[in-house]
Amino acid sequence: MHAVVVTEPGGPDALRYRRMPDPVPGPGEVLVRTRAIGVNYRDVYVRRGEYPAELPVPGLEGAGEVVAAGEGAEVAVGNRVAWAYGRAGYAELVAVPADQCVPVPDGIDWQVAGGALLQGMTAHYLLESVYRPTPGDAILIHAGAGGMGQLLVQWAAARGAKVITTVSTDEKEKLAREAGAWHVLRYGDDLADRIRELTGGEGVSAVYDGVGAATFESSLAALRPRGTLALFGSASGRVPPFDLQRLAELGSLFVTRPVLPHFVRTRAEVLWRANEVFSAISEDILRIRFGGTYALRDAAQAHRAIESRATAGSLVLLPA
Ligand code: NDP
């Protein structure tokens, strides 16, 4: 099979398209021929050597057909499956634990299943299990035209939240508005002041921040007393060490740094979140916009695009 490998951490060119031995599914695993593979920002951190991961093959999610089953794996050959965490995906064949696989409903195409499930499940746990906005609640979602951003804006707006979001360009502003944002702002020193103006001086109930270092201070300053900051990523760099005493001074704030694996701890939780994502897509509550579709061999181009902030939406790799 062909796969994309990283043998030395580095820039996008560290991603090399190579022949590799076909993986053999172990006990409880199935072998999947991938039809679409998601590219996530975390893959960039892994490629740069900033996150521990099982290399050489990067990636976290994909979708395809089961072509073989290891001993005891309870998923049949021929099934359409997707998985969204934990098993490298940048390859034509991937051995995936059967208990991480979710069935892909008939109405969901490969690109959506392989490229949007991880972001969809992340949006689900953030809005369902970290802070659940109520109708009329004002919230801030950073990078509202990104892959995660568009899903969060769409889902929160569909639940009646008043979504304020940030973007860097006019084109992204248009996309964030189409996703249902109430107000679209640019990053900058006056961001928290603008948010206070929009919320009658109160601030927002929650901030969903996947940008990190560049936005962290404005995220804290935009919150109302007892508000929640869900810091779910660091596209602009990691947030430096923080003095907890400041949370008291800023209004008894809650800050959390959640990651998907802790929100899919049981088979029931995996299926619940995945099925809610697929249902929301089928019901047109979530409209998946792809920010780029690349051949698997061109994974480096996809990484260049996401790192340069040029993309708006989910990115997907297609095996030959
Ligand atoms: P995006 O498509 O959202 O790309 C990142 C976006 O961040 C850019 O498009 C850009 O939007 C914005 N951004 C702001 N500053 C920078 C910067 N300095 N460099 C690059 N981008 C910047 O990526 P994803 O949807 O894949 O991921 C978004 C975030 O969510 C990432 O931090 C990722 O790690 C995190 N994540 C976390 C998960 C979890 O469970 N904790 C799971 C999945 C994703 P603009 O130009 O409009 O500012």
Coordinates of N, CA and C in Angstrom, one line a residue, residues 120 123 150-152 154-156 276-288:
G120 N -16.8 17.2 13.9 CA -18.2 17.2 14.3 C -18.3 16.6 15.8
A123 N -17.1 19.3 18.1 CA -18.1 20.4 18.3 C -19.2 19.9 19.2
Q150 N -16.7 26.6 11.7 CA -18.0 26.6 11.0 C -19.0 25.6 11.6
L151 N -18.5 24.5 12.1 CA -19.4 23.5 12.7 C -19.9 24.0 14.1
L152 N -19.0 24.6 14.9 CA -19.5 25.2 16.1 C -20.5 26.3 15.9
Q154 N -22.5 26.9 13.4 CA -23.8 26.3 12.8 C -24.6 25.7 14.0
W155 N -23.9 24.8 14.7 CA -24.6 24.0 15.7 C -25.1 24.9 16.9
A156 N -24.3 25.8 17.3 CA -24.7 26.7 18.4 C -25.8 27.6 18.0
E276 N -25.1 11.6 16.6 CA -25.7 13.0 16.6 C -25.1 13.8 15.5
V277 N -23.8 13.6 15.2 CA -23.1 14.4 14.1 C -23.8 14.0 12.8
F278 N -23.9 12.7 12.5 CA -24.4 12.2 11.2 C -25.9 12.7 11.1
S279 N -26.7 12.7 12.2 CA -28.1 13.1 12.1 C -28.1 14.6 11.8
A280 N -27.2 15.4 12.5 CA -27.2 16.9 12.3 C -26.9 17.2 10.8
I281 N -26.0 16.3 10.2 CA -25.6 16.5 8.8 C -26.8 16.2 7.9
S282 N -27.5 15.1 8.2 CA -28.6 14.6 7.4 C -29.8 15.7 7.5
E283 N -29.9 16.3 8.7 CA -31.0 17.3 8.8 C -30.6 18.7 8.4
D284 N -29.4 18.8 7.8 CA -28.9 20.1 7.3 C -28.7 21.1 8.4
I285 N -28.6 20.6 9.6 CA -28.2 21.6 10.7 C -26.7 21.8 10.6
L286 N -25.9 20.8 10.3 CA -24.5 21.0 9.9 C -24.3 20.8 8.4
R287 N -23.8 21.9 7.8 CA -23.5 21.8 6.4 C -22.0 21.8 6.3
I288 N -21.4 20.7 5.8 CA -20.0 20.5 5.8 C -19.4 21.2 4.5

